[in-house]
């Protein structure tokens, strides 16, 4: 039997146990997978006991609510930035790396909800910023939003390898981003800097020639270098930088981009963290759209499950 060394990003939190417990598919608890013995490696408060205490039911889950759009800024023809007013508690939760919200406009049905990474938070104004690239039906409807928006969240599994970043203190961290992946990297970098980490931020604007995120990255308290990582000369420069004693490499780009970054992390024995690019629709592990395979062939619900990034990179072709 292959041991599944997984974590659930919601385990032990206010949304645990969840819908998966009720249908016998809890990510961690073997009793809530309809097994007769305890096989879990969870070291927190017993999920099964919490389920029993809650009268054999899930806890109250995330619900849709109305939020005010404070500002909408067109960055490029197909990219815009939303500033959304939220409850202070939710804003505080969304400061953490990998945080995202499900968003939709007021006139569309529930299945138009789209996951959007948090680019930045402002606790003083009780608001968050999210960058949206128009790619399909869901994001097209979001582009029509003016005053109000339907929000569900907070969600937390926007990164794979999350624990490495959340536990990092006094570390040397290399953040390599490309294209729209620049936006979620900003929130993560601010979190890392607050925890006394030294960050080098590599920015590759990708196929876009315009430096569309310049005003949002220029004041970050870290070393910023701009590169074209399709250029082998720049890749060689990056490989040279990676030998300078970095502890963690966080790849904030497409899966193909992260596959190019992985050998650099592996060669230099750096912990590896990647952007979660799964096709997330419900965010609760129910619909199956985010399902991928790890290196052992196990199916993984990536909207909630934390695995080792290399297990996804080395094998994980979604839904194959």
PDB file of C-alpha atoms in Angstrom, residues 54-207:
ATOM      1  CA  UNK A  54     -20.980  18.218  15.708  1.00  0.00           C
ATOM      2  CA  UNK A  55     -23.795  15.605  15.649  1.00  0.00           C
ATOM      3  CA  UNK A  56     -22.280  13.665  12.716  1.00  0.00           C
ATOM      4  CA  UNK A  57     -22.447  16.709  10.469  1.00  0.00           C
ATOM      5  CA  UNK A  58     -20.040  19.064   8.762  1.00  0.00           C
ATOM      6  CA  UNK A  59     -19.407  22.480  10.231  1.00  0.00           C
ATOM      7  CA  UNK A  60     -20.972  25.496   8.577  1.00  0.00           C
ATOM      8  CA  UNK A  61     -19.168  26.040   5.295  1.00  0.00           C
ATOM      9  CA  UNK A  62     -18.262  29.116   3.269  1.00  0.00           C
ATOM     10  CA  UNK A  63     -21.271  31.011   1.905  1.00  0.00           C
ATOM     11  CA  UNK A  64     -21.731  33.558  -0.861  1.00  0.00           C
ATOM     12  CA  UNK A  65     -22.033  37.171   0.226  1.00  0.00           C
ATOM     13  CA  UNK A  66     -22.224  40.591  -1.403  1.00  0.00           C
ATOM     14  CA  UNK A  67     -19.134  42.819  -1.344  1.00  0.00           C
ATOM     15  CA  UNK A  68     -18.535  46.352  -2.551  1.00  0.00           C
ATOM     16  CA  UNK A  69     -16.067  47.034  -5.370  1.00  0.00           C
ATOM     17  CA  UNK A  70     -14.127  50.106  -4.252  1.00  0.00           C
ATOM     18  CA  UNK A  71     -12.147  50.450  -7.460  1.00  0.00           C
ATOM     19  CA  UNK A  72     -11.727  48.822 -10.850  1.00  0.00           C
ATOM     20  CA  UNK A  73      -8.629  49.639 -12.844  1.00  0.00           C
ATOM     21  CA  UNK A  74      -7.908  48.506 -16.382  1.00  0.00           C
ATOM     22  CA  UNK A  75      -4.253  47.474 -16.500  1.00  0.00           C
ATOM     23  CA  UNK A  76      -4.225  46.253 -20.108  1.00  0.00           C
ATOM     24  CA  UNK A  77      -6.902  45.429 -22.674  1.00  0.00           C
ATOM     25  CA  UNK A  78      -7.484  41.982 -21.146  1.00  0.00           C
ATOM     26  CA  UNK A  79      -6.249  42.527 -17.564  1.00  0.00           C
ATOM     27  CA  UNK A  80      -7.931  44.508 -14.809  1.00  0.00           C
ATOM     28  CA  UNK A  81      -7.511  45.017 -11.077  1.00  0.00           C
ATOM     29  CA  UNK A  82     -10.330  44.911  -8.508  1.00  0.00           C
ATOM     30  CA  UNK A  83     -10.202  46.500  -5.068  1.00  0.00           C
ATOM     31  CA  UNK A  84     -12.865  44.809  -2.916  1.00  0.00           C
ATOM     32  CA  UNK A  85     -14.156  45.848   0.514  1.00  0.00           C
ATOM     33  CA  UNK A  86     -14.380  42.905   2.937  1.00  0.00           C
ATOM     34  CA  UNK A  87     -14.866  42.099   6.596  1.00  0.00           C
ATOM     35  CA  UNK A  88     -11.687  42.688   8.622  1.00  0.00           C
ATOM     36  CA  UNK A  89     -11.428  39.043   9.693  1.00  0.00           C
ATOM     37  CA  UNK A  90     -11.513  37.825   6.091  1.00  0.00           C
ATOM     38  CA  UNK A  91      -8.895  40.395   5.057  1.00  0.00           C
ATOM     39  CA  UNK A  92      -6.643  39.168   7.871  1.00  0.00           C
ATOM     40  CA  UNK A  93      -7.071  35.557   6.691  1.00  0.00           C
ATOM     41  CA  UNK A  94      -6.260  36.533   3.108  1.00  0.00           C
ATOM     42  CA  UNK A  95      -2.835  37.943   4.046  1.00  0.00           C
ATOM     43  CA  UNK A  96      -1.454  34.412   4.036  1.00  0.00           C
ATOM     44  CA  UNK A  97       0.350  32.912   1.010  1.00  0.00           C
ATOM     45  CA  UNK A  98      -1.901  30.933  -1.309  1.00  0.00           C
ATOM     46  CA  UNK A  99      -5.111  32.763  -0.365  1.00  0.00           C
ATOM     47  CA  UNK A 100      -7.872  33.209  -2.920  1.00  0.00           C
ATOM     48  CA  UNK A 101     -11.570  34.023  -3.278  1.00  0.00           C
ATOM     49  CA  UNK A 102     -14.352  32.672  -5.470  1.00  0.00           C
ATOM     50  CA  UNK A 103     -15.887  35.599  -7.364  1.00  0.00           C
ATOM     51  CA  UNK A 104     -18.852  36.078  -9.688  1.00  0.00           C
ATOM     52  CA  UNK A 105     -21.054  38.896 -10.910  1.00  0.00           C
ATOM     53  CA  UNK A 106     -24.555  39.407  -9.506  1.00  0.00           C
ATOM     54  CA  UNK A 107     -26.466  38.264 -12.573  1.00  0.00           C
ATOM     55  CA  UNK A 108     -24.787  34.915 -13.268  1.00  0.00           C
ATOM     56  CA  UNK A 109     -25.609  31.523 -11.721  1.00  0.00           C
ATOM     57  CA  UNK A 110     -23.403  29.830  -9.123  1.00  0.00           C
ATOM     58  CA  UNK A 111     -21.308  27.880 -11.627  1.00  0.00           C
ATOM     59  CA  UNK A 112     -19.824  31.171 -12.892  1.00  0.00           C
ATOM     60  CA  UNK A 113     -17.822  31.525  -9.656  1.00  0.00           C
ATOM     61  CA  UNK A 114     -14.121  31.758 -10.481  1.00  0.00           C
ATOM     62  CA  UNK A 115     -11.090  31.389  -8.174  1.00  0.00           C
ATOM     63  CA  UNK A 116      -8.969  34.547  -7.996  1.00  0.00           C
ATOM     64  CA  UNK A 117      -5.658  34.807  -6.142  1.00  0.00           C
ATOM     65  CA  UNK A 118      -5.097  37.651  -3.720  1.00  0.00           C
ATOM     66  CA  UNK A 119      -2.463  40.098  -4.948  1.00  0.00           C
ATOM     67  CA  UNK A 120      -2.442  42.329  -1.875  1.00  0.00           C
ATOM     68  CA  UNK A 121      -4.378  43.183   1.289  1.00  0.00           C
ATOM     69  CA  UNK A 122      -4.937  46.411   3.196  1.00  0.00           C
ATOM     70  CA  UNK A 123      -6.103  45.801   6.770  1.00  0.00           C
ATOM     71  CA  UNK A 124      -6.400  49.519   7.535  1.00  0.00           C
ATOM     72  CA  UNK A 125      -8.927  50.012   4.703  1.00  0.00           C
ATOM     73  CA  UNK A 126     -10.297  46.459   5.149  1.00  0.00           C
ATOM     74  CA  UNK A 127      -9.898  45.579   1.467  1.00  0.00           C
ATOM     75  CA  UNK A 128      -8.105  43.211  -0.902  1.00  0.00           C
ATOM     76  CA  UNK A 129      -6.729  43.506  -4.435  1.00  0.00           C
ATOM     77  CA  UNK A 130      -7.011  40.815  -7.086  1.00  0.00           C
ATOM     78  CA  UNK A 131      -5.687  40.880 -10.664  1.00  0.00           C
ATOM     79  CA  UNK A 132      -7.964  39.282 -13.255  1.00  0.00           C
ATOM     80  CA  UNK A 133      -6.960  38.211 -16.746  1.00  0.00           C
ATOM     81  CA  UNK A 134      -9.845  37.720 -19.202  1.00  0.00           C
ATOM     82  CA  UNK A 135      -9.445  34.141 -20.451  1.00  0.00           C
ATOM     83  CA  UNK A 136     -12.945  32.702 -20.828  1.00  0.00           C
ATOM     84  CA  UNK A 137     -16.643  32.932 -19.959  1.00  0.00           C
ATOM     85  CA  UNK A 138     -16.215  33.401 -16.206  1.00  0.00           C
ATOM     86  CA  UNK A 139     -13.635  36.151 -16.397  1.00  0.00           C
ATOM     87  CA  UNK A 140     -15.549  37.896 -19.195  1.00  0.00           C
ATOM     88  CA  UNK A 141     -18.554  38.254 -16.890  1.00  0.00           C
ATOM     89  CA  UNK A 142     -16.287  39.522 -14.090  1.00  0.00           C
ATOM     90  CA  UNK A 143     -15.037  42.242 -16.426  1.00  0.00           C
ATOM     91  CA  UNK A 144     -18.566  43.728 -16.436  1.00  0.00           C
ATOM     92  CA  UNK A 145     -18.597  44.274 -12.660  1.00  0.00           C
ATOM     93  CA  UNK A 146     -18.948  47.861 -11.468  1.00  0.00           C
ATOM     94  CA  UNK A 147     -20.233  48.439  -7.917  1.00  0.00           C
ATOM     95  CA  UNK A 148     -20.865  45.056  -6.261  1.00  0.00           C
ATOM     96  CA  UNK A 149     -19.613  41.498  -6.545  1.00  0.00           C
ATOM     97  CA  UNK A 150     -20.578  38.088  -5.142  1.00  0.00           C
ATOM     98  CA  UNK A 151     -17.776  36.633  -3.008  1.00  0.00           C
ATOM     99  CA  UNK A 152     -17.189  33.248  -1.361  1.00  0.00           C
ATOM    100  CA  UNK A 153     -14.188  32.527   0.817  1.00  0.00           C
ATOM    101  CA  UNK A 154     -11.597  32.709   2.144  1.00  0.00           C
ATOM    102  CA  UNK A 155      -9.796  29.770   0.490  1.00  0.00           C
ATOM    103  CA  UNK A 156      -6.189  28.881   1.159  1.00  0.00           C
ATOM    104  CA  UNK A 157      -4.760  26.278  -1.232  1.00  0.00           C
ATOM    105  CA  UNK A 158      -3.411  28.536  -3.984  1.00  0.00           C
ATOM    106  CA  UNK A 159       0.128  27.228  -3.480  1.00  0.00           C
ATOM    107  CA  UNK A 160       1.549  23.705  -3.314  1.00  0.00           C
ATOM    108  CA  UNK A 161       4.287  23.390  -0.695  1.00  0.00           C
ATOM    109  CA  UNK A 162       2.596  26.014   1.466  1.00  0.00           C
ATOM    110  CA  UNK A 163       4.101  24.950   4.815  1.00  0.00           C
ATOM    111  CA  UNK A 164       7.623  25.752   3.641  1.00  0.00           C
ATOM    112  CA  UNK A 165       6.675  29.396   3.137  1.00  0.00           C
ATOM    113  CA  UNK A 166       4.484  29.771   6.205  1.00  0.00           C
ATOM    114  CA  UNK A 167       7.196  28.378   8.480  1.00  0.00           C
ATOM    115  CA  UNK A 168      10.041  30.338   6.857  1.00  0.00           C
ATOM    116  CA  UNK A 169      11.766  32.774   9.213  1.00  0.00           C
ATOM    117  CA  UNK A 170      15.164  34.282   8.576  1.00  0.00           C
ATOM    118  CA  UNK A 171      15.500  32.327   5.325  1.00  0.00           C
ATOM    119  CA  UNK A 172      16.889  33.271   1.936  1.00  0.00           C
ATOM    120  CA  UNK A 173      14.133  32.840  -0.644  1.00  0.00           C
ATOM    121  CA  UNK A 174      14.144  33.029  -4.442  1.00  0.00           C
ATOM    122  CA  UNK A 175      10.762  33.934  -5.951  1.00  0.00           C
ATOM    123  CA  UNK A 176      10.602  33.393  -9.717  1.00  0.00           C
ATOM    124  CA  UNK A 177       7.452  34.623 -11.482  1.00  0.00           C
ATOM    125  CA  UNK A 178       6.147  34.868 -15.028  1.00  0.00           C
ATOM    126  CA  UNK A 179       3.134  36.609 -16.590  1.00  0.00           C
ATOM    127  CA  UNK A 180      -0.023  36.716 -14.462  1.00  0.00           C
ATOM    128  CA  UNK A 181       1.852  34.680 -11.832  1.00  0.00           C
ATOM    129  CA  UNK A 182       3.525  37.947 -10.774  1.00  0.00           C
ATOM    130  CA  UNK A 183       0.328  39.051  -8.969  1.00  0.00           C
ATOM    131  CA  UNK A 184      -0.053  36.265  -6.340  1.00  0.00           C
ATOM    132  CA  UNK A 185       3.710  36.435  -5.730  1.00  0.00           C
ATOM    133  CA  UNK A 186       3.301  39.979  -4.356  1.00  0.00           C
ATOM    134  CA  UNK A 187       1.065  38.906  -1.451  1.00  0.00           C
ATOM    135  CA  UNK A 188       3.444  36.040  -0.629  1.00  0.00           C
ATOM    136  CA  UNK A 189       6.541  38.247  -0.733  1.00  0.00           C
ATOM    137  CA  UNK A 190       5.005  40.755   1.695  1.00  0.00           C
ATOM    138  CA  UNK A 191       4.224  37.885   4.083  1.00  0.00           C
ATOM    139  CA  UNK A 192       7.781  36.545   3.809  1.00  0.00           C
ATOM    140  CA  UNK A 193       9.373  39.944   4.396  1.00  0.00           C
ATOM    141  CA  UNK A 194       7.289  40.431   7.564  1.00  0.00           C
ATOM    142  CA  UNK A 195       8.775  37.159   8.836  1.00  0.00           C
ATOM    143  CA  UNK A 196      12.335  38.485   8.404  1.00  0.00           C
ATOM    144  CA  UNK A 197      13.124  36.546   5.245  1.00  0.00           C
ATOM    145  CA  UNK A 198      15.480  37.884   2.594  1.00  0.00           C
ATOM    146  CA  UNK A 199      13.707  37.712  -0.775  1.00  0.00           C
ATOM    147  CA  UNK A 200      14.978  37.992  -4.343  1.00  0.00           C
ATOM    148  CA  UNK A 201      12.116  38.506  -6.787  1.00  0.00           C
ATOM    149  CA  UNK A 202      12.685  37.470 -10.425  1.00  0.00           C
ATOM    150  CA  UNK A 203      10.074  39.055 -12.710  1.00  0.00           C
ATOM    151  CA  UNK A 204       9.458  37.788 -16.239  1.00  0.00           C
ATOM    152  CA  UNK A 205       6.613  39.627 -17.994  1.00  0.00           C
ATOM    153  CA  UNK A 206       6.310  36.754 -20.446  1.00  0.00           C
ATOM    154  CA  UNK A 207       4.656  37.278 -23.814  1.00  0.00           C
TER     155      UNK A 207
END
